[in-house]
Amino acid sequence: MDKSEKQDNSGRKGRPVIGTSPPRMEAAAKVSGKAQYTDDLPFTHLLYGALVRSTIPHGRLRRIDSSAVEQLPGIVRVITGEDLLPHLADPYYGPAFRDRPVLTADRIRHVGEPLAVVVAESSRMARQGARQVQVDYQELPAVFDVMEAIRPDAPIIHDRIRPSGSFADLKNLLPREQSNIALHYKLRHGNIEEGFASADRIFEDVFSTAPVAAIPLELLVSVASTEASGKVNIWSATQCPLFVRSEVAHVLGVPEDQVRVHVPNLGGGFGNKIYVKLEILAAVLAGLLSQPVKLSLELDEHVHFVTSQAAPVLSLRTGVSKEGRILARECTIFWDCGAYAEIGPRIAQKSACVAAGPYDIPNVHIDSSLVYTNNIPGEAVRGFGVPDAVWPGEVQMDIIARAMGWDPLQFRKQNLLVEGKVHATGQTLDSTPLEKVLDSLSGRIGWSGSGSRQSQGRPGRRRGKGVALGLKPVLTPTESCALISMAADASVKLYTSTVEMGQGAHTCLRQMVAEALALPQEKVSVVGPDTDVTPFDQLSVGSRSTFHMGNAVLRAAEEIRKQLISHVSREWGVPGEALDLREGRVIHREEDSRAIPYSEVIRQIDPMPEGSLMGRGSYIPEYTSPDPETGQSERVAVFWFGGGSAVEIEVDPETGKVKILKLVTVGEVGKAINPVSVRTQLSGAAIMRLGHSLFEACRFDGGQMVNNTLSDYKVPTFLDVPQVMETEYIELKHPEGPFGAKGVGETGTFALSPAIANALYDAVGVWVKDLPLTPEKVLRAIRDLEAK
Amino acid sequence: MSEFTWQEPESLEEVLAILARGQADTRLVAGGTALGLMIQQDLLSPGPLVSLRKLRHEFGGVVRQEDGTIHIGALATLRELERSEPLNRWAPVLITALGHIANPRIRNMATIGGHLAYAEPHLDLPPVLLAMGASVRVRSLEGERWIALSELLQGYYSTTLEPGELLLEVAFPQQTSVSQGSYVRYTASSSDDWPMLGLASFVESDGGAVKDIRLVVSGICPAPTRLSAVEELLCSEKLSLSLIDEAARMAAGQFEVFDDIRGSAWYKKEILQVLIRRVLKRLTSL
């Protein structure tokens, strides 16, 4: 921790607050147990719902028999998909395609699909009842493997696909009918045939990734309650309150002002709580029963909602010149969408576009297909598929370099996408200093460049080092709006729909307000998401909030500033440019003695003692939709952010076990608004990805997840965290970023998996191409090598 | 979660009387750490739950009798045992194994009696206690008997305890000063995962010859299993690296192993051999 990272809560005396690390606003409430989460909120006459779920992966619902259950004590009602239909304007929901029924009335597409909900006076009674509901199925042939699902004779999972039209960036991507390919994204850059024809050597490799879970401490939970007027209130663990409002309104067929979404403290998000989860069902039930209804999931149910979307097949073909230039790269990806599209189309497009790596490659071809199967619907988990898309390319970089006798780091450097170079999408990169990330990684890990196996360390163990780099375009276009009010005593409220989920967003936004209005942070409070109160924000995901909401906040602050300055300018008869804000006062830049506190200015503007100033700000970046045939656009994203990992590992060649001795995570962040938050985002993301890289994987048998408890699905513990962990952030201000900031929440996940795989080769000479890198896979690879 | 009743009897006699009523779904609650999870996950729907809380003082603690046997009360918590100075002197390997179990919060509640009666194949103490030759004392209204641990543990959640019987204590001989012991647990996932494989070993060697040896494997088999044939092999001739290799291969051949989420049968056998080789080399300083 350097000086600027010292935790500092003292009132600002004109010193900047940007670049300091005050403690989190919500920290005291959280550590003292006083913070309220959705599940803690008190309601009177609250009812509890428990879902009856499909035990088959594909079929038709013949009959649901709940007669015996309805006789049980405490059971209020059992409601089926059929019962819901008359109450829904649209029985289907989904952010990209409207393909997912609120409760299925007919077709079942995955194990765990909700079929009915048992509502009872207690959560226990509801769950007990749900277990006893009898379901009669007609099974249909199911398909779990993406390559089988795209065969012409495969069972078709969706007869018709309806785009939802919610996303500007997905308008050009149309689903395919009568096929399990939900979407096919194409990127065409240069001339791929010529590129390969001119190459001296061509490398081909196939990789895969596994679905993983994120497991926030707070699982999915929603409560809904209907007012006498019919207006519905929803309290929910969601990262997207505004999307929930519009989707609930759409499905219920009511105006959006009749839906109010509140978001209390969120116990972690990681992409698990995006778009709509339980809210629609809770809202319908509350309306039907005229009582508040809570739906909450146990872990085994939660993971049936939100495992990550994996890419079981990632094929890569790369042509290089003997001088070490990459001339052509062809990537073919098949994503396992699972039974419903959810966020899959966006992953298949936005994440796949980085599959050729952060390199200057003249000829690139990417085909990314999203394939429906009867697996659990895949979702975004921290990184939005980018860690999966980065994985094959960055391992193959080392495969190529080792085969050609080049230093893998040098090979990366000489092909790197430096400032001013054009990315395969057609966008020219700026404010993305990737070379500094590589330099920092190589310096901190002590890269020797020798490329030779390293055998120092404990006897019988082998050591190796690996480096990898990833790049992500931020989700674009998305919109953020903010409101700021300054009361007569110059205390300030920021109204924002950005969800504070442990990432420190509210603290960071407060710092921006304090800096912009030259006030101590204690003068600024934050009003969090409540859709009747806080203005529009698209969603709190994908490392976008600091940049987008930050810009909206600065624009809102600018309106306040203008009101203060223009009033004083008139009063004093001096031009506005001569005035500035400092330490809570409007001051004259030239004459130190001339200053007037904000509170006095406000009293002059508005003679009522309770008067206040309002500032509004909204931000939506420019965007050019990519050409549907080539994926080319000059402005795919408002900013790109790069991150890399370097590791030193020790391998036990007799067991295949990998121990990470040192882990370095470097991100380029534009400007660190709150350096401690930036570092903890980098290290937190890295530790999360460490589990995904080494041992985490959701395992399925006939579409049923078999390791759906924490006894069997293991996540890293403190004992799994490397003894030496270093993080570094590289600053190069982004011209459009608030104070130059970009985003950082996902950066630490991008490149860790390939860095470990590359270190593994350095240590023991094997390439393991499917994640996770379990000891068993490593040992098999070592044995295969020995057998050769 | 199903309906159940909760009782807190004041005395052993009361507990035994409740058990003697013979209601098959009666379950005893000692620490409740495993039982609670099973109920929560709907793996078990118990009828009456009988708390042993009030017997804790009577059936806890560690004593060493004059003949050198160590006696541990069934209601001693794992944390108490882990922190017991005398137990650390008398059974240091057991202390190592205790430190691996779950986390301190669980160990504060879980008891050794519950741990043994649970009979989960991946638990850490059974292989160590079995290698140390432990037995348990059980009592019912009919009387009392001792059961060797190897006989008590029958496989997945299965013991030879009769309905009506309560496990009161576990006893084992003190580890001799000349023997070297170890417990190795191998996890293929996070460090707090259930062991894919556990290996408890005690070796008494004398200038290259093994005088006495106990090898017990857990995790890959339904109940902890003593490798008697391997032990015999190792005692049969002068210890050498090739003999250790042979012993490791022989050990792997003794089990019918199945694939599960923690590893394939192939991998489990590989790891068993690696661990046996490593442990024997270390304990015999070869």
PDB file of C-alpha atoms in Angstrom, chain A residues 124 128 131 298 461 652 654-655 657 695 699 706-707 709 711-712 714-715 717 719-720 775-776 779-780 783, chain B residues 1-3 40-42 186-194 261-264 266-267 270-271 274 277-278:
ATOM      1  CA  ARG A 124     -40.531 -24.903   5.588  1.00  0.00           C
ATOM      2  CA  GLN A 128     -42.231 -29.669   2.270  1.00  0.00           C
ATOM      3  CA  ARG A 131     -41.566 -32.131  -2.522  1.00  0.00           C
ATOM      4  CA  GLU A 298     -31.370 -22.814  -1.437  1.00  0.00           C
ATOM      5  CA  ARG A 461       8.791 -30.853  -7.434  1.00  0.00           C
ATOM      6  CA  ASP A 652       4.083 -32.338  -8.048  1.00  0.00           C
ATOM      7  CA  GLU A 654       3.659 -37.704  -9.210  1.00  0.00           C
ATOM      8  CA  THR A 655       0.195 -36.387  -8.334  1.00  0.00           C
ATOM      9  CA  LYS A 657      -1.079 -31.134  -8.219  1.00  0.00           C
ATOM     10  CA  PHE A 695     -10.697 -27.258  -9.732  1.00  0.00           C
ATOM     11  CA  ARG A 699     -20.657 -31.668 -13.149  1.00  0.00           C
ATOM     12  CA  VAL A 706     -24.431 -33.716  -9.255  1.00  0.00           C
ATOM     13  CA  ASN A 707     -22.158 -31.472  -7.194  1.00  0.00           C
ATOM     14  CA  THR A 709     -23.865 -28.478  -2.548  1.00  0.00           C
ATOM     15  CA  SER A 711     -19.719 -30.243   0.240  1.00  0.00           C
ATOM     16  CA  ASP A 712     -19.099 -31.197  -3.356  1.00  0.00           C
ATOM     17  CA  LYS A 714     -15.593 -26.461  -3.675  1.00  0.00           C
ATOM     18  CA  VAL A 715     -14.427 -22.869  -3.898  1.00  0.00           C
ATOM     19  CA  THR A 717     -10.457 -21.055   0.856  1.00  0.00           C
ATOM     20  CA  LEU A 719      -5.545 -22.014   2.482  1.00  0.00           C
ATOM     21  CA  ASP A 720      -5.771 -22.052  -1.318  1.00  0.00           C
ATOM     22  CA  PRO A 775      -4.415 -32.697 -10.785  1.00  0.00           C
ATOM     23  CA  GLU A 776      -5.831 -35.728 -12.553  1.00  0.00           C
ATOM     24  CA  LEU A 779      -1.032 -36.303 -14.227  1.00  0.00           C
ATOM     25  CA  ARG A 780      -2.591 -37.930 -17.296  1.00  0.00           C
ATOM     26  CA  ARG A 783       1.972 -39.879 -18.203  1.00  0.00           C
TER      27      ARG A 783
ATOM     28  CA  MET B   1     -37.329 -30.286   6.399  1.00  0.00           C
ATOM     29  CA  SER B   2     -39.756 -32.603   8.108  1.00  0.00           C
ATOM     30  CA  GLU B   3     -41.525 -32.446  11.456  1.00  0.00           C
ATOM     31  CA  GLN B  40     -31.597 -29.532   5.908  1.00  0.00           C
ATOM     32  CA  GLN B  41     -30.766 -31.263   2.635  1.00  0.00           C
ATOM     33  CA  ASP B  42     -33.665 -33.661   3.014  1.00  0.00           C
ATOM     34  CA  TYR B 186      -5.181 -35.992  -0.319  1.00  0.00           C
ATOM     35  CA  THR B 187      -7.624 -33.498  -1.799  1.00  0.00           C
ATOM     36  CA  ALA B 188      -7.884 -32.974  -5.539  1.00  0.00           C
ATOM     37  CA  SER B 189      -9.876 -29.758  -5.152  1.00  0.00           C
ATOM     38  CA  SER B 190      -9.811 -26.947  -2.554  1.00  0.00           C
ATOM     39  CA  SER B 191      -7.843 -27.610   0.606  1.00  0.00           C
ATOM     40  CA  ASP B 192     -11.024 -27.908   2.677  1.00  0.00           C
ATOM     41  CA  ASP B 193     -12.524 -30.569   0.425  1.00  0.00           C
ATOM     42  CA  TRP B 194     -13.321 -34.016   1.746  1.00  0.00           C
ATOM     43  CA  ILE B 261     -16.478 -36.277  -8.662  1.00  0.00           C
ATOM     44  CA  ARG B 262     -13.202 -36.338  -6.721  1.00  0.00           C
ATOM     45  CA  GLY B 263     -11.360 -38.531  -9.175  1.00  0.00           C
ATOM     46  CA  SER B 264     -11.440 -41.519 -11.472  1.00  0.00           C
ATOM     47  CA  TRP B 266      -7.387 -44.826 -12.111  1.00  0.00           C
ATOM     48  CA  TYR B 267      -6.371 -41.601 -10.415  1.00  0.00           C
ATOM     49  CA  GLU B 270      -2.266 -43.757  -8.655  1.00  0.00           C
ATOM     50  CA  ILE B 271      -2.493 -41.469  -5.646  1.00  0.00           C
ATOM     51  CA  VAL B 274       2.242 -42.323  -4.448  1.00  0.00           C
ATOM     52  CA  ARG B 277       5.638 -44.817  -1.299  1.00  0.00           C
ATOM     53  CA  ARG B 278       6.102 -41.361   0.187  1.00  0.00           C
TER      54      ARG B 278
END
